[in-house]
Amino acid sequence: MILRVLLFICVALPALGESHLTPMLPLPETEAANWPAIGRVFDPNDPGRGFCSGALVAPNLVLTAGHCSGGTASDDPDAQTVFLAGAFNSTVIARRRIVERIRHPDYRRSGQHSPQADIGLWKLDSPITDIATFPLGRPQQDTLALLGYHRLAPFLLSGSTDCAVRDATPDLFVLGCRVISGNSGSPVLQLGPDGAELVGVVSSQSGGDAIAVSIGPWSRTNIAIHRSDAP
């Protein structure tokens, strides 16, 4: 049965018994360069803190996990929490400050982790107009791609393009690819002849296998409401 055991995978909760899990390997630099819209959050004032992954779905919006999106980011210009798009070692394609975090209202409504609503957005201080954003889709294939950052290679894009879909409900699906701390918010992509569609967001794990939230009406509506294409 799907999701019998769920565990958070935000690096802020490191003691998840992950030592037995083999994470997804970093991509070669030439392959990682094909995915500039994927990035991670970073706070230069506290570089050792936990982080999450995310992906651009509008020039000023990053889709990520709900448990990575709690509260509202400061609008203080001195606030330093940033989204690093296309991070690879010491280089990034774009860097933007996160000025607002928007979370699905049903997440933790009961006071507990709510995997079906574990989705949210980071709003950036200015649009990233030179990177193509991901269109949204619905999972229809037996294998999907999962790409993001994790604690064992925090500045190297890691992942796989052939994660088997092992179980699914209308809101959630299980992927046969291992995720660990830092993978929270990583995009799940459906690859096709016309490119990649973003069909899910990594929420948690069951025995290391990724649990992903499908893209639903809340995500589509809030992306439309909050998006900006202005330079």
Coordinates of C-alpha atoms in Angstrom, one line a residue:
M1 CA 0.0 0.0 0.0
I2 CA 1.2 3.5 -0.8
L3 CA 2.8 5.7 1.9
R4 CA 2.6 3.3 4.8
V5 CA 5.8 4.9 6.2
L6 CA 6.6 8.5 5.5
L7 CA 9.7 10.5 6.6
F8 CA 10.6 14.1 6.0
I9 CA 13.8 14.6 4.0
C10 CA 14.5 18.2 4.6
V11 CA 18.2 18.4 5.8
A12 CA 17.0 20.3 8.9
L13 CA 15.9 16.9 10.2
P14 CA 19.2 14.9 9.6
A15 CA 18.6 12.0 12.1
L16 CA 16.4 9.9 9.8
G17 CA 18.4 6.7 9.8
E18 CA 19.7 7.6 6.3
S19 CA 23.2 6.0 6.7
H20 CA 22.0 2.8 4.9
L21 CA 20.7 4.7 1.9
T22 CA 22.7 5.3 -1.3
P23 CA 21.7 8.7 -2.7
M24 CA 21.4 9.5 -6.3
L25 CA 24.7 10.4 -7.9
P26 CA 25.8 13.8 -9.2
L27 CA 25.3 14.4 -12.9
P28 CA 28.3 15.2 -15.1
E29 CA 28.8 19.0 -15.5
T30 CA 27.8 18.9 -19.2
E31 CA 24.5 17.1 -18.3
A32 CA 23.8 19.3 -15.3
A33 CA 24.1 22.3 -17.5
N34 CA 20.9 21.2 -19.3
W35 CA 18.9 21.9 -16.1
P36 CA 19.5 25.6 -15.2
A37 CA 15.9 26.0 -13.8
I38 CA 16.6 23.6 -10.9
G39 CA 18.3 25.0 -7.9
R40 CA 18.5 25.1 -4.1
V41 CA 18.0 27.5 -1.2
F42 CA 21.1 29.0 0.5
D43 CA 21.7 31.4 3.4
P44 CA 25.2 32.8 3.2
N45 CA 24.9 34.0 6.8
D46 CA 24.3 30.4 7.9
P47 CA 25.9 28.2 5.3
G48 CA 25.6 25.1 7.5
R49 CA 21.8 25.2 7.9
G50 CA 19.4 22.9 6.2
F51 CA 18.3 23.4 2.6
C52 CA 15.7 22.3 0.1
S53 CA 15.7 22.0 -3.7
G54 CA 13.2 23.6 -6.1
A55 CA 12.5 24.5 -9.7
L56 CA 11.5 27.6 -11.6
V57 CA 7.9 27.5 -12.8
A58 CA 7.7 31.2 -13.6
P59 CA 10.4 33.8 -13.9
N60 CA 9.8 34.9 -10.2
L61 CA 8.5 31.6 -8.7
V62 CA 10.1 28.4 -7.5
L63 CA 8.0 25.3 -6.8
T64 CA 9.2 23.3 -3.8
A65 CA 7.8 21.3 -0.9
G66 CA 5.4 22.7 1.6
H67 CA 7.6 21.9 4.5
C68 CA 10.3 24.0 2.9
S69 CA 7.9 27.0 2.6
G70 CA 6.7 27.7 6.1
G71 CA 6.1 31.3 7.2
T72 CA 6.8 34.4 5.2
A73 CA 10.3 35.4 4.2
S74 CA 11.5 38.8 5.2
D75 CA 11.0 41.7 2.9
D76 CA 14.1 43.3 4.5
P77 CA 16.6 44.0 1.7
D78 CA 19.3 42.8 4.1
A79 CA 17.7 39.3 4.3
Q80 CA 20.1 36.9 2.6
T81 CA 18.1 33.7 2.0
V82 CA 18.5 33.1 -1.7
F83 CA 17.6 30.7 -4.5
L84 CA 20.6 29.5 -6.5
A85 CA 19.5 28.4 -10.0
G86 CA 21.8 26.0 -11.8
A87 CA 24.2 25.7 -8.9
F88 CA 27.3 23.6 -9.8
N89 CA 30.2 23.8 -7.4
S90 CA 31.1 27.5 -7.0
T91 CA 29.1 28.7 -10.1
V92 CA 25.4 29.6 -10.4
I93 CA 23.3 30.6 -13.4
A94 CA 21.2 33.0 -11.4
R95 CA 20.9 34.1 -7.8
R96 CA 17.8 35.7 -6.3
R97 CA 16.6 36.6 -2.8
I98 CA 13.5 34.8 -1.6
V99 CA 11.0 37.5 -0.4
E100 CA 7.9 35.4 0.2
R101 CA 7.2 31.7 1.0
I102 CA 3.7 30.5 0.1
R103 CA 2.5 27.2 1.4
H104 CA -0.6 25.1 0.6
P105 CA -3.2 26.0 3.3
D106 CA -4.0 22.4 4.1
Y107 CA -0.4 21.5 4.9
R108 CA -0.2 20.7 8.6
R109 CA -3.8 21.7 9.1
S110 CA -4.1 18.8 11.5
G111 CA -0.8 19.6 13.1
Q112 CA 1.0 16.7 11.4
H113 CA 2.9 16.2 8.1
S114 CA 0.2 16.3 5.3
P115 CA 1.9 14.7 2.3
Q116 CA -1.0 15.3 -0.1
A117 CA -0.6 19.1 0.5
D118 CA 3.2 19.2 1.0
I119 CA 3.8 21.8 -1.8
G120 CA 4.7 25.5 -1.8
L121 CA 6.3 28.3 -3.7
W122 CA 9.2 30.7 -3.2
K123 CA 8.7 34.1 -4.6
L124 CA 11.8 35.8 -5.8
D125 CA 12.8 39.5 -5.5
S126 CA 13.1 39.9 -9.3
P127 CA 12.3 37.6 -12.2
I128 CA 14.9 35.3 -13.8
T129 CA 14.2 36.0 -17.5
D130 CA 17.2 34.2 -19.1
I131 CA 16.2 30.7 -18.0
A132 CA 13.3 28.7 -19.5
T133 CA 10.8 27.8 -16.8
F134 CA 9.2 24.4 -16.5
P135 CA 5.7 23.9 -17.8
L136 CA 3.4 21.8 -15.6
G137 CA 2.0 18.4 -16.5
R138 CA 0.5 15.3 -15.1
P139 CA 2.4 12.0 -14.7
Q140 CA 1.5 9.6 -17.4
Q141 CA 4.7 7.5 -17.9
D142 CA 6.0 4.5 -16.1
T143 CA 9.4 6.2 -15.5
L144 CA 10.1 9.8 -14.6
A145 CA 13.2 11.9 -13.9
L146 CA 14.0 13.2 -10.4
L147 CA 16.7 15.9 -10.1
G148 CA 17.8 18.0 -7.2
Y149 CA 20.4 18.6 -4.5
H150 CA 21.2 16.6 -1.4
R151 CA 23.4 16.9 1.7
L152 CA 26.1 14.6 0.4
A153 CA 26.7 16.8 -2.7
P154 CA 25.1 20.1 -1.8
F155 CA 26.4 22.1 -4.8
L156 CA 26.2 19.3 -7.4
L157 CA 22.9 18.5 -9.2
S158 CA 22.1 14.9 -8.6
G159 CA 19.5 12.6 -9.9
S160 CA 18.2 10.0 -12.4
T161 CA 16.1 10.1 -15.5
D162 CA 14.7 6.6 -15.1
C163 CA 12.9 6.4 -11.7
A164 CA 10.2 3.8 -11.9
V165 CA 6.7 4.8 -10.7
R166 CA 6.0 2.1 -8.2
D167 CA 2.6 3.2 -6.8
A168 CA 0.3 6.1 -7.2
T169 CA -2.9 7.8 -6.0
P170 CA -4.4 11.0 -7.6
D171 CA -2.4 13.2 -5.2
L172 CA 0.8 11.2 -4.6
F173 CA 3.2 8.7 -6.2
V174 CA 6.2 6.6 -5.2
L175 CA 9.3 6.6 -7.3
G176 CA 12.0 3.9 -7.2
C177 CA 14.8 6.4 -6.7
R178 CA 16.5 7.1 -3.3
V179 CA 16.2 10.5 -1.7
I180 CA 17.9 11.9 1.3
S181 CA 18.1 15.2 3.2
G182 CA 18.2 18.2 0.9
N183 CA 16.1 16.4 -1.8
S184 CA 12.9 17.9 -0.4
G185 CA 11.3 20.1 -3.1
S186 CA 13.2 18.4 -6.0
P187 CA 11.2 18.4 -9.2
V188 CA 9.9 15.2 -10.7
L189 CA 9.9 15.6 -14.5
Q190 CA 8.2 13.8 -17.4
L191 CA 10.5 13.8 -20.4
G192 CA 9.1 13.9 -23.9
P193 CA 10.0 14.9 -27.4
D194 CA 8.9 18.5 -26.7
G195 CA 11.0 18.7 -23.5
A196 CA 10.4 18.2 -19.8
E197 CA 7.1 18.8 -17.9
L198 CA 7.2 19.2 -14.1
V199 CA 4.7 16.7 -12.8
G200 CA 5.5 16.4 -9.1
V201 CA 7.6 17.6 -6.1
V202 CA 9.5 15.4 -3.7
S203 CA 7.9 15.5 -0.3
S204 CA 9.2 12.6 1.8
Q205 CA 10.5 9.1 1.6
S206 CA 9.4 5.5 2.4
G207 CA 12.4 3.3 2.9
G208 CA 14.4 5.8 0.9
D209 CA 12.1 5.7 -2.1
A210 CA 10.8 9.1 -3.1
I211 CA 7.2 10.2 -2.3
A212 CA 6.2 13.0 -4.6
V213 CA 3.2 15.3 -4.6
S214 CA 1.3 15.6 -7.9
I215 CA 0.8 19.1 -9.3
G216 CA -2.8 20.0 -8.5
P217 CA -5.2 23.0 -8.7
W218 CA -3.6 24.9 -5.8
S219 CA -0.2 25.0 -7.5
R220 CA -1.6 26.1 -10.9
T221 CA -3.9 28.8 -9.4
N222 CA -1.2 30.3 -7.2
I223 CA 1.4 30.3 -9.9
A224 CA -1.0 32.2 -12.1
I225 CA -1.8 34.6 -9.2
H226 CA 1.8 35.3 -8.2
R227 CA 3.8 35.1 -11.4
S228 CA 5.5 38.0 -13.0
D229 CA 7.3 38.2 -16.3
A230 CA 8.5 41.8 -15.9
P231 CA 12.2 42.3 -16.3

